[in-house]
Short mmCIF file of C-alpha atoms and ligand atoms in Angstrom, two decimals:
data_model
loop_
_atom_site.label_atom_id
_atom_site.label_comp_id
_atom_site.label_asym_id
_atom_site.label_seq_id
_atom_site.Cartn_x
_atom_site.Cartn_y
_atom_site.Cartn_z
CA UNK A 1 0.00 0.00 0.00
CA UNK A 2 1.40 3.43 -0.80
CA UNK A 3 1.19 6.64 1.23
CA UNK A 4 -1.47 8.24 -0.97
CA UNK A 5 -3.81 5.27 -0.66
CA UNK A 6 -3.23 5.13 3.09
CA UNK A 7 -4.14 8.81 3.41
CA UNK A 8 -7.36 8.19 1.47
CA UNK A 9 -8.15 5.28 3.80
CA UNK A 10 -7.83 7.59 6.80
CA UNK A 11 -10.28 9.96 5.10
CA UNK A 12 -12.75 7.08 4.68
CA UNK A 13 -12.88 6.62 8.43
CA UNK A 14 -13.55 10.34 8.93
CA UNK A 15 -16.27 10.31 6.26
CA UNK A 16 -17.84 7.17 7.80
CA UNK A 17 -17.44 5.18 4.58
CA UNK A 18 -16.53 1.48 4.32
CA UNK A 19 -15.24 1.91 0.80
CA UNK A 20 -14.70 4.43 -1.96
CA UNK A 21 -14.99 3.89 -5.69
CA UNK A 22 -12.53 5.97 -7.69
CA UNK A 23 -13.68 6.50 -11.25
CA UNK A 24 -11.74 9.61 -12.33
CA UNK A 25 -8.74 8.48 -14.38
CA UNK A 26 -6.65 11.36 -13.07
CA UNK A 27 -7.42 10.36 -9.49
CA UNK A 28 -6.59 6.74 -10.35
CA UNK A 29 -3.27 7.82 -11.81
CA UNK A 30 -2.52 9.81 -8.67
CA UNK A 31 -3.31 6.87 -6.38
CA UNK A 32 -1.70 3.95 -8.22
CA UNK A 33 0.21 5.23 -11.26
CA UNK A 34 -2.02 3.85 -14.05
CA UNK A 35 -1.94 6.07 -17.17
CA UNK A 36 -4.31 4.14 -19.47
CA UNK A 37 -7.80 5.09 -20.58
CA UNK A 38 -9.96 2.51 -18.78
CA UNK A 39 -9.73 1.90 -15.08
CA UNK A 40 -11.54 1.87 -11.77
CA UNK A 41 -10.32 1.61 -8.20
CA UNK A 42 -11.98 0.34 -5.07
CA UNK A 43 -10.40 1.48 -1.83
CA UNK A 44 -11.71 0.00 1.41
CA UNK A 45 -10.46 0.73 4.91
CA UNK A 46 -7.91 -2.11 4.62
CA UNK A 47 -7.53 -2.91 0.93
CA UNK A 48 -7.08 -1.29 -2.47
CA UNK A 49 -8.01 -2.92 -5.78
CA UNK A 50 -7.50 -1.69 -9.31
CA UNK A 51 -9.46 -2.90 -12.34
CA UNK A 52 -8.86 -2.50 -16.05
CA UNK A 53 -9.36 -4.47 -19.28
CA UNK A 54 -7.26 -6.76 -21.46
CA UNK A 55 -5.62 -3.95 -23.42
CA UNK A 56 -3.66 -2.89 -20.36
CA UNK A 57 -2.72 -6.36 -19.10
CA UNK A 58 1.00 -5.78 -19.79
CA UNK A 59 1.14 -2.10 -18.95
CA UNK A 60 -0.17 -2.59 -15.41
CA UNK A 61 2.65 -4.98 -14.51
CA UNK A 62 5.12 -2.10 -14.41
CA UNK A 63 2.81 0.83 -13.82
CA UNK A 64 0.39 -0.02 -11.06
CA UNK A 65 1.82 0.18 -7.54
CA UNK A 66 0.41 -0.12 -4.07
CA UNK A 67 -2.71 -2.17 -4.80
CA UNK A 68 -3.83 -5.43 -6.35
CA UNK A 69 -4.74 -5.30 -10.05
CA UNK A 70 -7.34 -7.32 -11.94
CA UNK A 71 -8.34 -7.58 -15.56
CA UNK A 72 -12.10 -7.54 -16.22
CA UNK A 73 -14.29 -7.25 -19.32
CA UNK A 74 -13.95 -3.96 -21.17
CA UNK A 75 -17.11 -2.52 -19.63
CA UNK A 76 -15.82 -2.47 -16.07
CA UNK A 77 -19.16 -1.33 -14.71
CA UNK A 78 -21.18 -4.13 -16.28
CA UNK A 79 -18.68 -6.75 -15.08
CA UNK A 80 -18.12 -5.27 -11.64
CA UNK A 81 -16.50 -7.81 -9.26
CA UNK A 82 -19.36 -7.86 -6.78
CA UNK A 83 -17.49 -10.26 -4.46
CA UNK A 84 -14.92 -7.53 -3.69
CA UNK A 85 -17.67 -5.51 -2.09
CA UNK A 86 -18.57 -8.06 0.54
CA UNK A 87 -18.95 -6.31 3.91
CA UNK A 88 -19.07 -2.89 2.26
CA UNK A 89 -22.29 -1.23 3.33
CA UNK A 90 -21.54 2.44 2.75
CA UNK A 91 -19.76 2.97 -0.55
CA UNK A 92 -18.66 6.47 -1.50
CA UNK A 93 -18.72 7.40 -5.20
CA UNK A 94 -17.26 10.43 -6.95
CA UNK A 95 -20.40 12.35 -7.74
CA UNK A 96 -18.62 14.68 -10.13
CA UNK A 97 -17.29 11.79 -12.26
CA UNK A 98 -19.63 8.80 -12.15
CA UNK A 99 -22.20 9.01 -14.93
CA UNK A 100 -25.84 8.13 -14.27
CA UNK A 101 -25.64 5.20 -16.73
CA UNK A 102 -22.71 3.66 -14.88
CA UNK A 103 -24.31 4.35 -11.53
CA UNK A 104 -27.43 2.48 -12.64
CA UNK A 105 -25.32 -0.50 -13.76
CA UNK A 106 -23.65 -0.66 -10.35
CA UNK A 107 -26.89 -0.26 -8.45
CA UNK A 108 -28.51 -3.18 -10.27
CA UNK A 109 -25.66 -5.47 -9.21
CA UNK A 110 -25.18 -4.16 -5.68
CA UNK A 111 -28.64 -4.18 -4.18
CA UNK A 112 -27.43 -4.24 -0.57
CA UNK A 113 -24.88 -1.46 -0.89
CA UNK A 114 -25.73 2.07 0.15
CA UNK A 115 -24.19 4.50 -2.33
CA UNK A 116 -23.01 7.79 -0.89
CA UNK A 117 -22.40 10.54 -3.46
CA UNK A 118 -19.18 12.16 -2.23
CA UNK A 119 -17.17 15.24 -2.98
CA UNK A 120 -13.92 14.53 -4.79
CA UNK A 121 -11.83 13.26 -1.87
CA UNK A 122 -8.80 12.40 -4.02
CA UNK A 123 -8.82 15.85 -5.60
CA UNK A 124 -8.58 17.26 -2.08
CA UNK A 125 -5.55 15.03 -1.39
CA UNK A 126 -3.96 16.17 -4.64
CA UNK A 127 -3.73 19.76 -3.41
CA UNK A 128 -0.66 19.07 -1.29
CA UNK A 129 2.19 18.67 -3.79
CA UNK A 130 5.13 16.47 -2.83
CA UNK A 131 8.68 17.65 -3.64
CA UNK A 132 8.68 15.25 -6.63
CA UNK A 133 5.41 16.64 -7.97
CA UNK A 134 6.64 20.20 -7.53
CA UNK A 135 9.80 19.39 -9.48
CA UNK A 136 7.74 18.10 -12.41
CA UNK A 137 5.56 21.23 -12.40
CA UNK A 138 8.68 23.40 -12.39
CA UNK A 139 10.17 21.33 -15.22
CA UNK A 140 6.99 21.83 -17.25
CA UNK A 141 7.05 25.55 -16.49
CA UNK A 142 10.70 25.91 -17.59
CA UNK A 143 9.83 24.18 -20.84
CA UNK A 144 6.89 26.56 -21.30
CA UNK A 145 9.19 29.53 -20.76
CA UNK A 146 11.76 28.26 -23.26
CA UNK A 147 9.09 27.85 -25.92
CA UNK A 148 7.61 31.27 -25.14
CA UNK A 149 10.99 32.95 -25.53
CA UNK A 150 11.59 31.09 -28.81
CA UNK A 151 8.27 32.28 -30.16
CA UNK A 152 8.94 35.99 -29.55
CA UNK A 153 11.19 36.26 -32.60
CA UNK A 154 8.34 34.99 -34.82
CA UNK A 155 5.91 37.74 -33.81
CA UNK A 156 5.73 39.95 -36.91
CA UNK A 157 3.03 41.70 -38.93
CA UNK A 158 1.28 39.24 -41.25
CA UNK A 159 1.84 36.13 -39.14
CA UNK A 160 -1.43 34.44 -38.10
CA UNK A 161 -2.44 33.44 -34.58
CA UNK A 162 -2.68 29.86 -35.82
CA UNK A 163 0.93 29.91 -37.14
CA UNK A 164 2.15 30.85 -33.68
CA UNK A 165 -0.10 28.36 -31.88
CA UNK A 166 1.07 25.49 -34.13
CA UNK A 167 4.71 26.36 -33.57
CA UNK A 168 4.22 26.46 -29.80
CA UNK A 169 2.49 23.05 -29.79
CA UNK A 170 5.16 21.58 -32.06
CA UNK A 171 7.94 22.73 -29.73
CA UNK A 172 6.09 21.38 -26.67
CA UNK A 173 5.97 17.93 -28.26
CA UNK A 174 9.76 17.68 -28.08
CA UNK A 175 9.75 17.42 -24.29
CA UNK A 176 6.17 16.55 -23.45
CA UNK A 177 2.85 17.73 -24.80
CA UNK A 178 0.64 20.80 -24.63
CA UNK A 179 -1.23 20.76 -21.31
CA UNK A 180 -4.24 22.42 -23.01
CA UNK A 181 -4.99 23.96 -26.41
CA UNK A 182 -2.73 27.00 -26.55
CA UNK A 183 -4.37 30.43 -26.73
CA UNK A 184 -2.95 33.04 -29.09
CA UNK A 185 -5.35 35.97 -29.25
CA UNK A 186 -4.47 39.19 -31.06
CA UNK A 187 -6.07 42.61 -31.34
CA UNK A 188 -9.82 42.53 -30.67
CA UNK A 189 -9.64 38.73 -30.22
CA UNK A 190 -7.66 39.33 -27.02
CA UNK A 191 -10.90 40.67 -25.53
CA UNK A 192 -12.11 37.04 -25.39
CA UNK A 193 -10.44 35.34 -22.42
CA UNK A 194 -10.63 31.87 -24.05
CA UNK A 195 -10.27 32.78 -27.73
CA UNK A 196 -9.21 30.04 -30.14
CA UNK A 197 -6.27 30.87 -32.39
CA UNK A 198 -7.54 31.62 -35.87
CA UNK A 199 -6.49 33.09 -39.20
CA UNK A 200 -6.23 36.70 -38.02
CA UNK A 201 -2.95 38.24 -39.15
CA UNK A 202 -0.97 40.31 -36.67
CA UNK A 203 -0.89 44.05 -37.22
CA UNK A 204 1.11 46.89 -35.71
CA UNK A 205 -0.50 48.19 -32.55
CA UNK A 206 -1.92 44.75 -31.63
CA UNK A 207 -1.88 43.35 -28.15
CA UNK A 208 -1.26 39.59 -28.29
CA UNK A 209 -2.18 37.30 -25.42
CA UNK A 210 -0.44 33.95 -25.12
CA UNK A 211 -1.82 31.43 -22.63
CA UNK A 212 0.26 28.29 -22.74
CA UNK A 213 1.30 25.31 -20.68
CA UNK A 214 3.24 22.13 -21.13
CA UNK A 215 2.71 18.72 -19.54
CA UNK A 216 5.65 16.57 -18.49
CA UNK A 217 5.15 13.13 -16.89
CA UNK A 218 1.53 14.00 -16.23
CA UNK A 219 2.10 17.37 -14.56
CA UNK A 220 0.97 20.63 -16.12
CA UNK A 221 2.13 24.23 -16.10
CA UNK A 222 0.12 27.33 -16.96
CA UNK A 223 1.30 30.83 -17.90
CA UNK A 224 -0.14 33.87 -19.67
CA UNK A 225 1.66 36.90 -21.06
CA UNK A 226 0.35 39.75 -23.19
CA UNK A 227 2.88 41.43 -25.50
CA UNK A 228 2.52 44.31 -27.97
CA UNK A 229 3.47 44.49 -31.60
CA UNK A 230 4.57 48.08 -32.03
CA UNK A 231 3.60 50.80 -29.62
CA UNK A 232 0.22 50.23 -27.91
CA UNK A 233 -2.32 53.04 -27.60
CA UNK A 234 -2.52 54.88 -24.25
CA UNK A 235 -5.62 52.99 -23.06
CA UNK A 236 -3.98 49.57 -23.52
CA UNK A 237 -0.85 50.81 -21.76
CA UNK A 238 -2.96 51.86 -18.80
CA UNK A 239 -4.76 48.51 -18.87
CA UNK A 240 -1.45 46.65 -18.86
CA UNK A 241 -0.11 48.55 -15.86
CA UNK A 242 -3.40 48.12 -13.98
CA UNK A 243 -3.45 44.34 -14.55
CA UNK A 244 0.15 44.04 -13.45
CA UNK A 245 -0.53 46.06 -10.28
CA UNK A 246 -3.61 43.94 -9.53
CA UNK A 247 -1.55 40.78 -9.88
CA UNK A 248 1.20 42.12 -7.62
CA UNK A 249 -1.29 43.13 -4.94
CA UNK A 250 -2.82 39.65 -5.00
CA UNK A 251 0.59 37.94 -4.93
CA UNK A 252 1.60 39.96 -1.88
CA UNK A 253 -1.10 38.51 0.36
CA UNK A 254 -0.72 34.86 -0.68
CA UNK A 255 0.25 32.61 2.22
CA UNK A 256 -1.19 29.59 4.02
CA UNK A 257 -4.32 30.38 6.04
CA UNK A 258 -5.58 33.15 3.77
CA UNK A 259 -9.11 32.56 2.41
CA UNK A 260 -8.93 32.10 -1.37
CA UNK A 261 -11.68 34.65 -1.96
CA UNK A 262 -9.60 37.37 -0.28
CA UNK A 263 -6.82 36.89 -2.83
CA UNK A 264 -9.39 37.27 -5.60
CA UNK A 265 -10.74 40.35 -3.85
CA UNK A 266 -7.29 41.94 -3.62
CA UNK A 267 -6.95 41.87 -7.41
CA UNK A 268 -10.56 42.96 -7.93
CA UNK A 269 -10.20 45.91 -5.55
CA UNK A 270 -7.05 46.98 -7.31
CA UNK A 271 -8.82 46.98 -10.69
CA UNK A 272 -11.77 48.80 -9.12
CA UNK A 273 -9.45 51.64 -8.11
CA UNK A 274 -8.23 51.75 -11.71
CA UNK A 275 -11.83 51.91 -12.96
CA UNK A 276 -11.50 48.57 -14.75
CA UNK A 277 -13.18 46.04 -12.44
CA UNK A 278 -16.18 45.63 -14.76
CA UNK A 279 -13.84 44.20 -17.40
CA UNK A 280 -12.54 41.42 -15.12
CA UNK A 281 -15.24 38.76 -15.33
CA UNK A 282 -13.50 35.53 -14.38
CA UNK A 283 -11.93 34.15 -11.23
CA UNK A 284 -8.39 35.09 -10.25
CA UNK A 285 -6.83 31.66 -10.36
CA UNK A 286 -6.91 27.91 -9.84
CA UNK A 287 -4.84 25.03 -8.61
CA UNK A 288 -2.49 23.26 -11.06
CA UNK A 289 -1.18 19.69 -10.93
CA UNK A 290 -2.15 16.59 -12.88
CA UNK A 291 -5.02 18.74 -14.18
CA UNK A 292 -4.53 22.27 -15.46
CA UNK A 293 -7.56 23.32 -13.43
CA UNK A 294 -7.78 21.73 -10.02
CA UNK A 295 -8.28 22.73 -6.40
CA UNK A 296 -8.27 25.26 -4.85
CA UNK A 297 -10.23 27.90 -6.70
CA UNK A 298 -9.25 31.54 -6.22
CA UNK A 299 -12.62 33.10 -6.92
CA UNK A 300 -15.19 35.43 -5.37
CA UNK A 301 -17.39 32.61 -4.11
CA UNK A 302 -14.63 30.22 -3.02
CA UNK A 303 -14.98 28.79 0.48
CA UNK A 304 -11.46 27.33 0.51
CA UNK A 305 -8.38 28.50 2.37
CA UNK A 306 -4.84 28.45 1.02
CA UNK A 307 -2.62 25.68 2.41
CA UNK A 308 1.09 24.97 2.19
CA UNK A 309 1.73 22.62 -0.72
CA UNK A 310 -0.85 24.27 -2.99
CA UNK A 311 0.21 25.29 -6.49
CA UNK A 312 -2.09 28.04 -7.78
CA UNK A 313 -2.23 30.50 -10.64
CA UNK A 314 -2.78 34.23 -10.21
CA UNK A 315 -4.22 35.58 -13.45
CA UNK A 316 -6.12 38.84 -13.46
CA UNK A 317 -7.29 40.03 -16.87
CA UNK A 318 -9.00 43.04 -18.35
CA UNK A 319 -10.97 42.60 -21.57
CA UNK A 320 -12.20 45.65 -23.48
CA UNK A 321 -14.82 44.57 -26.05
CA UNK A 322 -13.85 45.17 -29.71
CA UNK A 323 -10.51 46.51 -28.65
CA UNK A 324 -8.28 44.01 -26.90
CA UNK A 325 -7.30 42.56 -23.58
CA UNK A 326 -4.48 41.91 -21.19
CA UNK A 327 -3.99 38.91 -18.90
CA UNK A 328 -0.92 38.16 -16.83
CA UNK A 329 -0.70 34.71 -15.24
CA UNK A 330 1.95 33.34 -12.91
CA UNK A 331 1.98 30.05 -11.03
CA UNK A 332 3.02 30.03 -7.37
CA UNK A 333 3.80 27.36 -4.78
CA UNK A 334 2.58 27.86 -1.21
CA UNK A 335 5.46 27.48 1.22
CA UNK A 336 5.08 27.27 4.99
CA UNK A 337 4.84 31.04 5.42
CA UNK A 338 4.44 32.61 1.99
CA UNK A 339 4.73 31.69 -1.62
CA UNK A 340 7.34 30.99 -4.23
CA UNK A 341 6.69 32.28 -7.74
CA UNK A 342 7.39 29.45 -10.20
CA UNK A 343 7.18 31.71 -13.26
CA UNK A 344 10.36 33.47 -14.26
CA UNK A 345 9.38 35.27 -17.48
CA UNK A 346 9.53 39.07 -17.05
CA UNK A 347 6.26 40.96 -16.71
CA UNK A 348 7.64 44.31 -17.83
CA UNK A 349 5.59 45.58 -20.77
CA UNK A 350 7.13 44.00 -23.86
CA UNK A 351 6.87 45.96 -27.10
CA UNK A 352 8.16 44.08 -30.13
ZN1 LIG B 1 -3.48 29.85 -18.48
ZN1 LIG B 2 -4.86 29.39 -15.74
#
């Protein structure tokens, strides 16, 4: 049994569960190392079992650690090993992952089991990054920064957003893979926080927002920078400085014990003073790890509190419709009494 599974077992006792069914593949990877596309885990107070199908019979011999592994039919839910659930009365399920169809299949086979829809317990465990996990996130971030610096020399009038996005993804593939579809948004497209790179050609005076992240050995990084092609107009300059100030004010208060919503509020207040708060419509940041978006959430309505071991982004943005936008995103690691910024690319306004 490994440490992660043991920690989950301790949670089961606190949650008054006899067992917990893990159906999220990312959670399964975190608990036992399996990286395939079909798996399920049953963790009881004393045992841990992993299930997959024939296609992964060989892979699991080297990959799966800390629990027993069994090969079932491809539809793991229809061929659920009912005998493994003997003595399990209260079974927790991941309510944010288990589909209704699969739930129905389980319920038909397990008439005596009481299913308890649970919050994502493993996702909560995943918040606290180990030194090894942190190293992988830093490695992914360094790769992201290398690719970003390489790309700067390609930013010229006439180049399309798509050209730049393809080049970024190509370079990521050398060391890992893109952690999410890269965002390259220029001019008025930069007013859309999640714009998709298209055929728009860069022009002088454009702001260009790059949101990019690489994944190495499962772990993601996430960074955003907005640069300018030629001199920006005075309004966009003011926007840039205001976003940067908002980010700095949020970064200054980040430490364990601080409610996540207060960090969001620090950035929002700063933009309010600059008269730009109405253009900041998304949350300030999110956890990063095996998923690009994980816990905790740095948002207005968050009920979470920052803890040491968290890796979170801080990414205020201001989006002026039909004109452009600026977002600046860094990733930080929560130390025992503050935070360590994992992003080393300069945030000084860059005019190319
Ligand atoms: Zn991002
Ligand atoms: Zn982000």
